[in-house]
Structure formats: structure tokens, C-alpha cells
Amino acid sequence: MIYFIKLILLSFNSVFKKKKKVYFLSPVRSTTPEITKIMEEYVKDLENQGYEVYWPMRDTVQTDTNGFNICMQNFKGMKDATEIHTYFQESQGILFDFGIIFTLNKPLKIINTVSKTATKSFTNVVITYAERNPV
């Protein structure tokens, strides 16, 4: 009898267990081929581990003439995610996206090496946020 209960519980967990969804925030326009390769490998590794990954560089239609639809697509990706991972590099787009991340209070993982600055900066805000809201 206990065997059957364990079997039912295992089946229930595998069917109803939520798949982790990662929104991977990264530079889109201001990147290099080397950094793009690092990011592609990171996303591939997450997906091989069973994560569902939304990566704007790959998954957001970037042909929007004024950027509004890009922001809306990315907002949906962030809202649907269980956690945010980032290859952090300051840009206008990343500044906008971090405002959404802060508002949604999503856990954050920075995958590249980023150092705090000596004075107040947005980089320090992002590092502090990641320390206080770890994945």
C-alpha cells in the first residue's frame, strides 16, 4: 500500500511540478561575437538542464521601429519567469529591464564578473539587488 502511495506522489510531482522559467537578460545591440558565444552556450546549458529560457536576443522580435513592442514582449518574458539571469553590461535596454525586475521582485543571478564601483552607480544597485534576491 505504501509503495502505491509513493508511486502516486511521484507521478503527481512529475506531472504538476512547475518547470523553472528563466528570463536571460543580456546585451542585444552592444555585444561582441565572443560575448554572444558565451551567452549562447549559457542558454543552451540551461535548456539542457530542463529550464525554459526566454532570451530577448533570440526570442524577442527586434524589428520594432519605436521599441514599444520590444519592451512589451520582454515584460511578458520577465513576468512569466520564475527567475532572472543576466550577463550584465550597462545599456539603455538593460536599465529599463531592471526597473521591471525590481518591480516584479524576481530573484537575480549575474553570470559574468561585475565589480562594484567606488561611488554610487547603477552597477552597484544591480549587484546589491542580486545579493539580496539570489536565485
PDB file of C-alpha atoms in Angstrom:
ATOM      1  CA  MET A   1       0.000   0.000   0.000  1.00  0.00           C
ATOM      2  CA  ILE A   2       2.771   2.454   0.929  1.00  0.00           C
ATOM      3  CA  TYR A   3       4.502   1.612  -2.362  1.00  0.00           C
ATOM      4  CA  PHE A   4       1.410   2.688  -4.324  1.00  0.00           C
ATOM      5  CA  ILE A   5       1.080   5.938  -2.370  1.00  0.00           C
ATOM      6  CA  LYS A   6       4.743   6.756  -3.095  1.00  0.00           C
ATOM      7  CA  LEU A   7       4.197   5.925  -6.761  1.00  0.00           C
ATOM      8  CA  ILE A   8       1.144   8.195  -6.946  1.00  0.00           C
ATOM      9  CA  LEU A   9       3.030  11.042  -5.224  1.00  0.00           C
ATOM     10  CA  LEU A  10       5.983  10.689  -7.591  1.00  0.00           C
ATOM     11  CA  SER A  11       3.653  10.717 -10.581  1.00  0.00           C
ATOM     12  CA  PHE A  12       1.815  13.744  -9.223  1.00  0.00           C
ATOM     13  CA  ASN A  13       5.086  15.651  -8.702  1.00  0.00           C
ATOM     14  CA  SER A  14       6.394  14.920 -12.191  1.00  0.00           C
ATOM     15  CA  VAL A  15       3.134  15.973 -13.860  1.00  0.00           C
ATOM     16  CA  PHE A  16       2.353  19.076 -11.816  1.00  0.00           C
ATOM     17  CA  LYS A  17       5.799  20.291 -10.846  1.00  0.00           C
ATOM     18  CA  LYS A  18       6.363  23.722 -12.329  1.00  0.00           C
ATOM     19  CA  LYS A  19       9.191  23.940 -14.792  1.00  0.00           C
ATOM     20  CA  LYS A  20      11.649  26.687 -13.918  1.00  0.00           C
ATOM     21  CA  LYS A  21      11.446  29.548 -16.370  1.00  0.00           C
ATOM     22  CA  VAL A  22      14.451  31.796 -16.788  1.00  0.00           C
ATOM     23  CA  TYR A  23      14.436  35.205 -18.415  1.00  0.00           C
ATOM     24  CA  PHE A  24      18.005  35.726 -19.636  1.00  0.00           C
ATOM     25  CA  LEU A  25      18.747  39.439 -19.738  1.00  0.00           C
ATOM     26  CA  SER A  26      21.737  40.334 -21.861  1.00  0.00           C
ATOM     27  CA  PRO A  27      23.041  42.927 -24.262  1.00  0.00           C
ATOM     28  CA  VAL A  28      21.422  42.736 -27.694  1.00  0.00           C
ATOM     29  CA  ARG A  29      22.942  45.502 -29.798  1.00  0.00           C
ATOM     30  CA  SER A  30      26.101  46.267 -27.815  1.00  0.00           C
ATOM     31  CA  THR A  31      27.741  42.865 -27.777  1.00  0.00           C
ATOM     32  CA  THR A  32      30.674  41.136 -29.432  1.00  0.00           C
ATOM     33  CA  PRO A  33      30.847  37.748 -31.159  1.00  0.00           C
ATOM     34  CA  GLU A  34      32.843  36.400 -28.187  1.00  0.00           C
ATOM     35  CA  ILE A  35      30.246  37.518 -25.626  1.00  0.00           C
ATOM     36  CA  THR A  36      27.409  36.276 -27.838  1.00  0.00           C
ATOM     37  CA  LYS A  37      29.060  32.836 -27.933  1.00  0.00           C
ATOM     38  CA  ILE A  38      29.339  32.788 -24.114  1.00  0.00           C
ATOM     39  CA  MET A  39      25.663  33.724 -23.819  1.00  0.00           C
ATOM     40  CA  GLU A  40      24.549  31.136 -26.404  1.00  0.00           C
ATOM     41  CA  GLU A  41      26.418  28.406 -24.519  1.00  0.00           C
ATOM     42  CA  TYR A  42      24.902  29.535 -21.206  1.00  0.00           C
ATOM     43  CA  VAL A  43      21.357  29.435 -22.599  1.00  0.00           C
ATOM     44  CA  LYS A  44      21.969  26.047 -24.231  1.00  0.00           C
ATOM     45  CA  ASP A  45      23.283  24.677 -20.929  1.00  0.00           C
ATOM     46  CA  LEU A  46      20.194  25.907 -19.037  1.00  0.00           C
ATOM     47  CA  GLU A  47      17.885  24.357 -21.626  1.00  0.00           C
ATOM     48  CA  ASN A  48      19.819  21.068 -21.472  1.00  0.00           C
ATOM     49  CA  GLN A  49      19.176  21.103 -17.713  1.00  0.00           C
ATOM     50  CA  GLY A  50      15.434  21.364 -18.392  1.00  0.00           C
ATOM     51  CA  TYR A  51      14.909  25.087 -17.897  1.00  0.00           C
ATOM     52  CA  GLU A  52      12.599  27.001 -20.197  1.00  0.00           C
ATOM     53  CA  VAL A  53      14.571  30.084 -21.261  1.00  0.00           C
ATOM     54  CA  TYR A  54      13.315  33.343 -22.716  1.00  0.00           C
ATOM     55  CA  TRP A  55      16.267  35.185 -24.252  1.00  0.00           C
ATOM     56  CA  PRO A  56      15.383  38.521 -25.899  1.00  0.00           C
ATOM     57  CA  MET A  57      18.330  38.311 -28.289  1.00  0.00           C
ATOM     58  CA  ARG A  58      16.750  35.153 -29.684  1.00  0.00           C
ATOM     59  CA  ASP A  59      13.075  35.275 -28.673  1.00  0.00           C
ATOM     60  CA  THR A  60      12.021  38.933 -28.939  1.00  0.00           C
ATOM     61  CA  VAL A  61      11.192  40.349 -32.358  1.00  0.00           C
ATOM     62  CA  GLN A  62      13.766  43.154 -32.589  1.00  0.00           C
ATOM     63  CA  THR A  63      12.375  44.889 -35.691  1.00  0.00           C
ATOM     64  CA  ASP A  64      10.043  47.240 -33.801  1.00  0.00           C
ATOM     65  CA  THR A  65      10.514  50.793 -35.134  1.00  0.00           C
ATOM     66  CA  ASN A  66       9.951  52.597 -31.818  1.00  0.00           C
ATOM     67  CA  GLY A  67      10.826  49.908 -29.252  1.00  0.00           C
ATOM     68  CA  PHE A  68       7.424  49.730 -27.529  1.00  0.00           C
ATOM     69  CA  ASN A  69       6.599  46.199 -28.708  1.00  0.00           C
ATOM     70  CA  ILE A  70      10.094  45.045 -27.745  1.00  0.00           C
ATOM     71  CA  CYS A  71       9.509  46.354 -24.205  1.00  0.00           C
ATOM     72  CA  MET A  72       6.107  44.644 -24.020  1.00  0.00           C
ATOM     73  CA  GLN A  73       7.486  41.297 -25.218  1.00  0.00           C
ATOM     74  CA  ASN A  74      10.319  41.496 -22.702  1.00  0.00           C
ATOM     75  CA  PHE A  75       7.928  42.478 -19.895  1.00  0.00           C
ATOM     76  CA  LYS A  76       5.851  39.360 -20.571  1.00  0.00           C
ATOM     77  CA  GLY A  77       9.001  37.219 -20.563  1.00  0.00           C
ATOM     78  CA  MET A  78      10.078  38.670 -17.213  1.00  0.00           C
ATOM     79  CA  LYS A  79       6.595  38.395 -15.694  1.00  0.00           C
ATOM     80  CA  ASP A  80       6.319  34.728 -16.716  1.00  0.00           C
ATOM     81  CA  ALA A  81       9.814  33.838 -15.460  1.00  0.00           C
ATOM     82  CA  THR A  82      10.493  32.264 -12.083  1.00  0.00           C
ATOM     83  CA  GLU A  83      13.980  33.782 -12.037  1.00  0.00           C
ATOM     84  CA  ILE A  84      16.177  36.214 -13.962  1.00  0.00           C
ATOM     85  CA  HIS A  85      19.734  35.517 -15.079  1.00  0.00           C
ATOM     86  CA  THR A  86      21.858  38.216 -16.658  1.00  0.00           C
ATOM     87  CA  TYR A  87      25.052  38.804 -18.499  1.00  0.00           C
ATOM     88  CA  PHE A  88      25.281  42.295 -17.079  1.00  0.00           C
ATOM     89  CA  GLN A  89      26.553  45.098 -19.243  1.00  0.00           C
ATOM     90  CA  GLU A  90      25.078  48.568 -18.843  1.00  0.00           C
ATOM     91  CA  SER A  91      22.875  49.767 -21.695  1.00  0.00           C
ATOM     92  CA  GLN A  92      19.625  51.688 -22.079  1.00  0.00           C
ATOM     93  CA  GLY A  93      17.659  48.489 -22.584  1.00  0.00           C
ATOM     94  CA  ILE A  94      19.112  46.815 -19.520  1.00  0.00           C
ATOM     95  CA  LEU A  95      18.378  49.904 -17.409  1.00  0.00           C
ATOM     96  CA  PHE A  96      14.739  49.748 -18.485  1.00  0.00           C
ATOM     97  CA  ASP A  97      14.500  45.987 -17.919  1.00  0.00           C
ATOM     98  CA  PHE A  98      15.990  46.213 -14.418  1.00  0.00           C
ATOM     99  CA  GLY A  99      13.242  48.639 -13.463  1.00  0.00           C
ATOM    100  CA  ILE A 100      10.757  45.896 -14.338  1.00  0.00           C
ATOM    101  CA  ILE A 101      12.773  43.238 -12.494  1.00  0.00           C
ATOM    102  CA  PHE A 102      12.833  45.390  -9.342  1.00  0.00           C
ATOM    103  CA  THR A 103       9.098  45.984  -9.591  1.00  0.00           C
ATOM    104  CA  LEU A 104       8.366  42.265 -10.041  1.00  0.00           C
ATOM    105  CA  ASN A 105      10.853  41.397  -7.255  1.00  0.00           C
ATOM    106  CA  LYS A 106      12.337  38.478  -9.205  1.00  0.00           C
ATOM    107  CA  PRO A 107      15.400  36.559  -7.986  1.00  0.00           C
ATOM    108  CA  LEU A 108      18.527  37.504  -9.937  1.00  0.00           C
ATOM    109  CA  LYS A 109      21.749  35.759 -10.912  1.00  0.00           C
ATOM    110  CA  ILE A 110      24.608  37.663 -12.569  1.00  0.00           C
ATOM    111  CA  ILE A 111      26.602  35.189 -14.685  1.00  0.00           C
ATOM    112  CA  ASN A 112      29.585  37.363 -15.606  1.00  0.00           C
ATOM    113  CA  THR A 113      32.118  39.061 -13.344  1.00  0.00           C
ATOM    114  CA  VAL A 114      30.946  42.527 -12.384  1.00  0.00           C
ATOM    115  CA  SER A 115      32.736  44.634  -9.798  1.00  0.00           C
ATOM    116  CA  LYS A 116      31.266  47.272  -7.550  1.00  0.00           C
ATOM    117  CA  THR A 117      32.353  50.807  -8.283  1.00  0.00           C
ATOM    118  CA  ALA A 118      33.913  53.133  -5.710  1.00  0.00           C
ATOM    119  CA  THR A 119      30.987  55.536  -5.905  1.00  0.00           C
ATOM    120  CA  LYS A 120      27.227  55.270  -6.198  1.00  0.00           C
ATOM    121  CA  SER A 121      26.282  53.640  -9.518  1.00  0.00           C
ATOM    122  CA  PHE A 122      23.643  51.565 -11.252  1.00  0.00           C
ATOM    123  CA  THR A 123      26.131  48.685 -11.362  1.00  0.00           C
ATOM    124  CA  ASN A 124      26.251  48.758  -7.542  1.00  0.00           C
ATOM    125  CA  VAL A 125      22.451  48.744  -7.412  1.00  0.00           C
ATOM    126  CA  VAL A 126      22.277  45.622  -9.613  1.00  0.00           C
ATOM    127  CA  ILE A 127      24.986  43.784  -7.648  1.00  0.00           C
ATOM    128  CA  THR A 128      23.283  44.648  -4.339  1.00  0.00           C
ATOM    129  CA  TYR A 129      19.892  43.547  -5.702  1.00  0.00           C
ATOM    130  CA  ALA A 130      21.367  40.186  -6.795  1.00  0.00           C
ATOM    131  CA  GLU A 131      22.964  39.702  -3.367  1.00  0.00           C
ATOM    132  CA  ARG A 132      19.656  40.389  -1.622  1.00  0.00           C
ATOM    133  CA  ASN A 133      17.486  38.404  -4.081  1.00  0.00           C
ATOM    134  CA  PRO A 134      19.617  35.402  -5.091  1.00  0.00           C
ATOM    135  CA  VAL A 135      18.486  32.591  -7.348  1.00  0.00           C
TER     136      VAL A 135
END
